[in-house]
PDB file of C-alpha atoms in Angstrom:
ATOM      1  CA  MET V1066     -42.987 -52.035 -51.063  1.00  0.00           C
ATOM      2  CA  ASP V1067     -46.559 -51.732 -49.819  1.00  0.00           C
ATOM      3  CA  TRP V1068     -48.580 -50.338 -52.708  1.00  0.00           C
ATOM      4  CA  SER V1069     -51.717 -49.424 -50.741  1.00  0.00           C
ATOM      5  CA  ASP V1070     -54.573 -47.529 -52.365  1.00  0.00           C
ATOM      6  CA  SER V1071     -53.369 -44.231 -50.878  1.00  0.00           C
ATOM      7  CA  TRP V1072     -49.859 -44.801 -52.249  1.00  0.00           C
ATOM      8  CA  ARG V1073     -51.255 -45.703 -55.650  1.00  0.00           C
ATOM      9  CA  SER V1074     -53.372 -42.550 -55.726  1.00  0.00           C
ATOM     10  CA  ALA V1075     -50.430 -40.323 -54.812  1.00  0.00           C
ATOM     11  CA  PHE V1076     -48.224 -41.942 -57.428  1.00  0.00           C
ATOM     12  CA  ARG V1077     -50.927 -41.712 -60.088  1.00  0.00           C
ATOM     13  CA  ILE V1078     -51.048 -37.936 -59.641  1.00  0.00           C
ATOM     14  CA  GLU V1079     -47.255 -37.619 -59.761  1.00  0.00           C
ATOM     15  CA  LEU V1080     -46.940 -39.969 -62.740  1.00  0.00           C
ATOM     16  CA  ARG V1081     -49.639 -38.042 -64.617  1.00  0.00           C
ATOM     17  CA  ALA V1082     -47.877 -34.734 -63.994  1.00  0.00           C
ATOM     18  CA  GLU V1083     -44.538 -36.116 -65.177  1.00  0.00           C
ATOM     19  CA  ALA V1084     -46.137 -37.655 -68.277  1.00  0.00           C
ATOM     20  CA  ILE V1085     -47.812 -34.389 -69.247  1.00  0.00           C
ATOM     21  CA  GLY V1086     -44.588 -32.432 -68.778  1.00  0.00           C
ATOM     22  CA  LEU V1087     -42.576 -34.818 -70.923  1.00  0.00           C
ATOM     23  CA  ALA V1088     -45.270 -34.925 -73.612  1.00  0.00           C
ATOM     24  CA  PHE V1089     -45.175 -31.118 -73.840  1.00  0.00           C
ATOM     25  CA  ARG V1090     -41.442 -31.456 -74.547  1.00  0.00           C
ATOM     26  CA  GLY V1091     -42.164 -33.870 -77.366  1.00  0.00           C
ATOM     27  CA  TRP V1092     -41.016 -36.999 -75.567  1.00  0.00           C
ATOM     28  CA  PRO V1093     -43.118 -40.031 -76.666  1.00  0.00           C
ATOM     29  CA  VAL V1094     -44.578 -41.172 -73.335  1.00  0.00           C
ATOM     30  CA  LEU V1095     -46.818 -44.208 -72.928  1.00  0.00           C
ATOM     31  CA  PRO V1096     -48.789 -45.755 -70.055  1.00  0.00           C
ATOM     32  CA  GLY V1097     -47.351 -49.031 -68.795  1.00  0.00           C
ATOM     33  CA  THR V1098     -48.427 -51.836 -66.522  1.00  0.00           C
ATOM     34  CA  TYR V1099     -47.933 -51.332 -62.769  1.00  0.00           C
ATOM     35  CA  PRO V1100     -47.081 -53.714 -59.902  1.00  0.00           C
ATOM     36  CA  ALA V1101     -49.883 -55.717 -58.295  1.00  0.00           C
ATOM     37  CA  GLY V1102     -48.307 -58.104 -55.823  1.00  0.00           C
ATOM     38  CA  SER V1103     -45.784 -60.211 -57.693  1.00  0.00           C
ATOM     39  CA  GLN V1104     -47.408 -59.485 -61.067  1.00  0.00           C
ATOM     40  CA  TRP V1105     -48.156 -56.497 -63.287  1.00  0.00           C
ATOM     41  CA  ALA V1106     -51.661 -55.114 -63.825  1.00  0.00           C
ATOM     42  CA  GLY V1107     -53.278 -52.798 -66.329  1.00  0.00           C
ATOM     43  CA  ARG V1108     -53.232 -54.780 -69.570  1.00  0.00           C
ATOM     44  CA  ASP V1109     -55.737 -57.598 -70.174  1.00  0.00           C
ATOM     45  CA  GLY V1110     -55.637 -58.846 -66.612  1.00  0.00           C
ATOM     46  CA  VAL V1111     -52.156 -59.357 -65.194  1.00  0.00           C
ATOM     47  CA  GLN V1112     -48.743 -59.984 -66.731  1.00  0.00           C
ATOM     48  CA  ALA V1113     -45.882 -62.028 -65.303  1.00  0.00           C
ATOM     49  CA  GLU V1114     -43.277 -59.425 -66.239  1.00  0.00           C
ATOM     50  CA  GLY V1115     -43.261 -55.689 -66.685  1.00  0.00           C
ATOM     51  CA  PRO V1116     -43.601 -52.886 -67.095  1.00  0.00           C
ATOM     52  CA  VAL V1117     -44.925 -53.193 -70.654  1.00  0.00           C
ATOM     53  CA  PRO V1118     -47.125 -50.798 -72.660  1.00  0.00           C
ATOM     54  CA  VAL V1119     -50.809 -50.982 -71.741  1.00  0.00           C
ATOM     55  CA  HIS V1120     -51.924 -50.519 -75.355  1.00  0.00           C
ATOM     56  CA  ARG V1121     -51.004 -53.278 -77.781  1.00  0.00           C
ATOM     57  CA  ASP V1122     -50.967 -50.690 -80.582  1.00  0.00           C
ATOM     58  CA  TRP V1123     -48.566 -48.514 -78.600  1.00  0.00           C
ATOM     59  CA  GLN V1124     -46.330 -47.821 -81.602  1.00  0.00           C
ATOM     60  CA  GLU V1125     -49.254 -46.167 -83.364  1.00  0.00           C
ATOM     61  CA  ARG V1126     -49.759 -43.897 -80.346  1.00  0.00           C
ATOM     62  CA  ILE V1127     -46.242 -42.462 -80.393  1.00  0.00           C
ATOM     63  CA  GLY V1128     -46.459 -38.683 -80.635  1.00  0.00           C
ATOM     64  CA  THR V1129     -49.814 -38.390 -78.863  1.00  0.00           C
ATOM     65  CA  LYS V1130     -50.469 -34.818 -77.683  1.00  0.00           C
ATOM     66  CA  ALA V1131     -50.224 -33.850 -74.034  1.00  0.00           C
ATOM     67  CA  ASP V1132     -53.983 -33.448 -73.503  1.00  0.00           C
ATOM     68  CA  GLN V1133     -54.614 -37.034 -74.605  1.00  0.00           C
ATOM     69  CA  VAL V1134     -51.644 -38.229 -72.579  1.00  0.00           C
ATOM     70  CA  ALA V1135     -53.252 -36.633 -69.524  1.00  0.00           C
ATOM     71  CA  SER V1136     -56.385 -38.716 -70.006  1.00  0.00           C
ATOM     72  CA  TRP V1137     -54.382 -41.963 -69.903  1.00  0.00           C
ATOM     73  CA  TRP V1138     -53.488 -41.418 -66.238  1.00  0.00           C
ATOM     74  CA  THR V1139     -56.905 -40.332 -64.942  1.00  0.00           C
ATOM     75  CA  GLY V1140     -57.866 -43.719 -63.503  1.00  0.00           C
ATOM     76  CA  ARG V1141     -54.857 -45.915 -62.745  1.00  0.00           C
ATOM     77  CA  PRO V1142     -51.254 -45.504 -61.536  1.00  0.00           C
ATOM     78  CA  TYR V1143     -49.784 -46.609 -64.849  1.00  0.00           C
ATOM     79  CA  SER V1144     -46.027 -46.760 -65.138  1.00  0.00           C
ATOM     80  CA  LEU V1145     -44.464 -43.957 -67.171  1.00  0.00           C
ATOM     81  CA  LEU V1146     -42.844 -45.478 -70.242  1.00  0.00           C
ATOM     82  CA  LEU V1147     -40.913 -43.749 -72.998  1.00  0.00           C
ATOM     83  CA  ALA V1148     -40.791 -45.168 -76.522  1.00  0.00           C
ATOM     84  CA  THR V1149     -37.161 -45.317 -77.658  1.00  0.00           C
ATOM     85  CA  GLY V1150     -35.796 -44.945 -81.156  1.00  0.00           C
ATOM     86  CA  VAL V1151     -37.827 -41.814 -81.900  1.00  0.00           C
ATOM     87  CA  VAL V1152     -36.589 -38.839 -79.890  1.00  0.00           C
ATOM     88  CA  LEU V1153     -33.961 -40.725 -77.956  1.00  0.00           C
ATOM     89  CA  ASP V1154     -32.318 -44.072 -77.296  1.00  0.00           C
ATOM     90  CA  ALA V1155     -31.109 -45.499 -74.012  1.00  0.00           C
ATOM     91  CA  ILE V1156     -28.029 -47.536 -73.183  1.00  0.00           C
ATOM     92  CA  GLU V1157     -28.673 -49.925 -70.301  1.00  0.00           C
ATOM     93  CA  VAL V1158     -25.891 -51.190 -68.038  1.00  0.00           C
ATOM     94  CA  ASP V1159     -25.673 -52.656 -64.552  1.00  0.00           C
ATOM     95  CA  ALA V1160     -25.345 -50.280 -61.611  1.00  0.00           C
ATOM     96  CA  GLU V1161     -21.607 -50.751 -60.959  1.00  0.00           C
ATOM     97  CA  LEU V1162     -20.633 -50.112 -64.573  1.00  0.00           C
ATOM     98  CA  GLY V1163     -23.114 -47.247 -64.637  1.00  0.00           C
ATOM     99  CA  ARG V1164     -21.421 -45.542 -61.686  1.00  0.00           C
ATOM    100  CA  ARG V1165     -18.004 -45.798 -63.309  1.00  0.00           C
ATOM    101  CA  ALA V1166     -19.298 -44.512 -66.655  1.00  0.00           C
ATOM    102  CA  ALA V1167     -21.099 -41.631 -64.937  1.00  0.00           C
ATOM    103  CA  THR V1168     -17.849 -40.701 -63.187  1.00  0.00           C
ATOM    104  CA  ALA V1169     -16.018 -40.696 -66.526  1.00  0.00           C
ATOM    105  CA  LEU V1170     -18.676 -38.395 -67.986  1.00  0.00           C
ATOM    106  CA  ARG V1171     -18.440 -35.998 -65.034  1.00  0.00           C
ATOM    107  CA  VAL V1172     -14.645 -35.852 -65.308  1.00  0.00           C
ATOM    108  CA  ALA V1173     -15.021 -35.055 -69.004  1.00  0.00           C
ATOM    109  CA  GLY V1174     -17.425 -32.268 -68.083  1.00  0.00           C
ATOM    110  CA  GLY V1175     -20.433 -33.811 -69.805  1.00  0.00           C
ATOM    111  CA  PRO V1176     -23.146 -35.076 -67.430  1.00  0.00           C
ATOM    112  CA  VAL V1177     -26.021 -36.788 -69.239  1.00  0.00           C
ATOM    113  CA  PRO V1178     -29.546 -37.770 -68.141  1.00  0.00           C
ATOM    114  CA  ILE V1179     -29.414 -41.085 -66.273  1.00  0.00           C
ATOM    115  CA  ALA V1180     -32.296 -43.059 -64.758  1.00  0.00           C
ATOM    116  CA  ALA V1181     -31.915 -46.048 -62.424  1.00  0.00           C
ATOM    117  CA  THR V1182     -34.352 -48.885 -61.774  1.00  0.00           C
ATOM    118  CA  PRO V1183     -34.907 -50.821 -58.532  1.00  0.00           C
ATOM    119  CA  THR V1184     -33.654 -53.925 -60.376  1.00  0.00           C
ATOM    120  CA  GLY V1185     -30.123 -52.533 -60.573  1.00  0.00           C
ATOM    121  CA  LYS V1186     -30.079 -51.132 -64.113  1.00  0.00           C
ATOM    122  CA  TRP V1187     -28.871 -47.684 -65.159  1.00  0.00           C
ATOM    123  CA  LEU V1188     -30.262 -46.064 -68.304  1.00  0.00           C
ATOM    124  CA  PHE V1189     -28.131 -43.455 -70.095  1.00  0.00           C
ATOM    125  CA  LEU V1190     -30.307 -41.341 -72.410  1.00  0.00           C
ATOM    126  CA  THR V1191     -28.809 -40.346 -75.783  1.00  0.00           C
ATOM    127  CA  THR V1192     -29.878 -39.089 -79.185  1.00  0.00           C
ATOM    128  CA  ALA V1193     -31.477 -41.774 -81.354  1.00  0.00           C
ATOM    129  CA  GLY V1194     -30.185 -43.849 -84.220  1.00  0.00           C
ATOM    130  CA  GLU V1195     -26.582 -44.788 -83.475  1.00  0.00           C
ATOM    131  CA  PRO V1196     -25.799 -48.515 -82.970  1.00  0.00           C
ATOM    132  CA  LEU V1197     -23.597 -49.910 -80.230  1.00  0.00           C
ATOM    133  CA  ARG V1198     -20.013 -50.446 -81.273  1.00  0.00           C
ATOM    134  CA  ASP V1199     -19.123 -54.127 -81.609  1.00  0.00           C
ATOM    135  CA  ALA V1200     -17.050 -54.383 -78.431  1.00  0.00           C
ATOM    136  CA  LEU V1201     -20.046 -53.226 -76.365  1.00  0.00           C
ATOM    137  CA  ALA V1202     -22.777 -54.992 -78.340  1.00  0.00           C
ATOM    138  CA  GLU V1203     -21.248 -58.403 -77.708  1.00  0.00           C
ATOM    139  CA  ARG V1204     -21.431 -57.963 -73.923  1.00  0.00           C
ATOM    140  CA  SER V1205     -24.451 -59.404 -72.102  1.00  0.00           C
ATOM    141  CA  ASP V1206     -24.425 -56.638 -69.467  1.00  0.00           C
ATOM    142  CA  ILE V1207     -24.863 -53.798 -71.987  1.00  0.00           C
ATOM    143  CA  ALA V1208     -27.970 -53.225 -74.113  1.00  0.00           C
ATOM    144  CA  LEU V1209     -29.173 -50.573 -76.515  1.00  0.00           C
ATOM    145  CA  LEU V1210     -32.876 -49.713 -76.287  1.00  0.00           C
ATOM    146  CA  GLY V1211     -33.818 -48.209 -79.633  1.00  0.00           C
ATOM    147  CA  LYS V1212     -36.557 -48.451 -82.238  1.00  0.00           C
ATOM    148  CA  GLY V1213     -39.368 -50.805 -81.240  1.00  0.00           C
ATOM    149  CA  SER V1214     -38.571 -50.728 -77.540  1.00  0.00           C
ATOM    150  CA  TRP V1215     -39.256 -48.607 -74.455  1.00  0.00           C
ATOM    151  CA  ILE V1216     -37.836 -47.705 -71.046  1.00  0.00           C
ATOM    152  CA  PRO V1217     -39.456 -46.860 -67.686  1.00  0.00           C
ATOM    153  CA  LEU V1218     -38.949 -43.331 -66.425  1.00  0.00           C
ATOM    154  CA  PRO V1219     -39.242 -41.862 -62.908  1.00  0.00           C
ATOM    155  CA  PRO V1220     -41.262 -42.203 -60.819  1.00  0.00           C
ATOM    156  CA  SER V1221     -42.542 -45.512 -62.258  1.00  0.00           C
ATOM    157  CA  PRO V1222     -43.245 -48.037 -59.489  1.00  0.00           C
ATOM    158  CA  PHE V1223     -41.732 -51.504 -59.245  1.00  0.00           C
ATOM    159  CA  GLN V1224     -42.499 -54.159 -56.650  1.00  0.00           C
ATOM    160  CA  HIS V1225     -39.566 -53.029 -54.505  1.00  0.00           C
ATOM    161  CA  GLY V1226     -39.105 -49.350 -55.159  1.00  0.00           C
ATOM    162  CA  VAL V1227     -39.438 -46.756 -57.900  1.00  0.00           C
ATOM    163  CA  VAL V1228     -37.404 -45.668 -60.906  1.00  0.00           C
ATOM    164  CA  HIS V1229     -35.428 -42.544 -60.030  1.00  0.00           C
ATOM    165  CA  TRP V1230     -33.116 -40.053 -61.693  1.00  0.00           C
ATOM    166  CA  ARG V1231     -29.407 -40.327 -61.023  1.00  0.00           C
ATOM    167  CA  VAL V1232     -28.941 -37.247 -63.216  1.00  0.00           C
ATOM    168  CA  LYS V1233     -32.086 -35.264 -64.023  1.00  0.00           C
ATOM    169  CA  PRO V1234     -32.574 -33.935 -67.577  1.00  0.00           C
ATOM    170  CA  GLN V1235     -32.854 -30.426 -66.123  1.00  0.00           C
ATOM    171  CA  ILE V1236     -29.220 -30.588 -64.995  1.00  0.00           C
ATOM    172  CA  CYS V1237     -28.236 -31.072 -68.631  1.00  0.00           C
ATOM    173  CA  ASN V1238     -30.686 -28.378 -69.758  1.00  0.00           C
ATOM    174  CA  TRP V1239     -32.652 -31.167 -71.458  1.00  0.00           C
ATOM    175  CA  ASN V1240     -29.811 -31.689 -73.911  1.00  0.00           C
ATOM    176  CA  LEU V1241     -29.155 -35.255 -74.972  1.00  0.00           C
ATOM    177  CA  PRO V1242     -25.613 -36.402 -75.785  1.00  0.00           C
ATOM    178  CA  GLU V1243     -24.775 -38.260 -78.944  1.00  0.00           C
ATOM    179  CA  SER V1244     -24.560 -41.982 -78.323  1.00  0.00           C
ATOM    180  CA  HIS V1245     -20.822 -42.203 -78.991  1.00  0.00           C
ATOM    181  CA  VAL V1246     -20.150 -39.871 -76.046  1.00  0.00           C
ATOM    182  CA  VAL V1247     -21.776 -42.325 -73.624  1.00  0.00           C
ATOM    183  CA  GLN V1248     -20.204 -45.294 -75.384  1.00  0.00           C
ATOM    184  CA  ASP V1249     -16.777 -43.683 -74.965  1.00  0.00           C
ATOM    185  CA  ALA V1250     -17.417 -43.322 -71.217  1.00  0.00           C
ATOM    186  CA  ILE V1251     -18.583 -46.936 -70.893  1.00  0.00           C
ATOM    187  CA  THR V1252     -15.550 -48.128 -72.857  1.00  0.00           C
ATOM    188  CA  GLU V1253     -13.264 -46.118 -70.574  1.00  0.00           C
ATOM    189  CA  ALA V1254     -14.970 -47.551 -67.488  1.00  0.00           C
ATOM    190  CA  LEU V1255     -14.494 -51.083 -68.788  1.00  0.00           C
ATOM    191  CA  ARG V1256     -10.841 -50.424 -69.592  1.00  0.00           C
ATOM    192  CA  ASP V1257     -10.172 -48.952 -66.137  1.00  0.00           C
ATOM    193  CA  ASP V1258     -11.856 -51.958 -64.533  1.00  0.00           C
ATOM    194  CA  MET V1259      -9.702 -54.336 -66.589  1.00  0.00           C
ATOM    195  CA  LEU V1260      -6.506 -52.452 -65.691  1.00  0.00           C
ATOM    196  CA  ALA V1261      -7.486 -52.506 -62.019  1.00  0.00           C
ATOM    197  CA  GLY V1262      -8.024 -56.250 -62.251  1.00  0.00           C
ATOM    198  CA  VAL V1263      -4.608 -56.758 -63.838  1.00  0.00           C
ATOM    199  CA  ALA V1264      -2.941 -54.597 -61.175  1.00  0.00           C
ATOM    200  CA  GLU V1265      -4.659 -56.567 -58.425  1.00  0.00           C
ATOM    201  CA  LEU V1266      -3.535 -59.852 -59.990  1.00  0.00           C
ATOM    202  CA  VAL V1267       0.069 -58.672 -60.267  1.00  0.00           C
ATOM    203  CA  SER V1268       0.032 -57.445 -56.682  1.00  0.00           C
ATOM    204  CA  SER V1269      -1.376 -60.779 -55.502  1.00  0.00           C
ATOM    205  CA  GLU V1270       1.320 -62.734 -57.356  1.00  0.00           C
ATOM    206  CA  ARG V1271       4.094 -60.558 -55.913  1.00  0.00           C
ATOM    207  CA  SER V1272       2.786 -61.059 -52.383  1.00  0.00           C
ATOM    208  CA  HIS V1273       3.212 -64.792 -52.836  1.00  0.00           C
TER     209      HIS V1273
END
């Protein structure tokens, strides 16, 4: 994606507005590094990977008021990061599993806020503090982002696109589900995928 100066300026304004709005709701937003070619700028030169918080003492800045948050985005198109483990946690899965889990949640009548990154990750936002159950924690394609971590929120820029909402918080009236609700949906999606695999295997064997 061509991040020209005009694009950066437009995104800075949008990112600033989103950050202020979330800060007013009490969400712990932070400025993060932003793409500059194949690297990430905004924190002591450039970083190889990102986005990461611009301020090294970012944990001490959690809970900063909206007026101060506004000042962070006055000069650069910083990514919009959210500190996890305070107001909310996030469960990260790959896109395919995310789609199946989102479908399970819709069928159950409980849509939840979901963000997706250009790198193929879906982030399900939940209330904070509940660990992953063992069966999910031992999988490499599922991660819990909690205390001491952060997530990017829309419309944070990446080298090849922007973070976007799959389900906006407004649709859920800004209500966050308890973690076990999302974990149930992910577990169901994994079980359905396994059953589909077994059925396909049986069908293949019968055809031979």
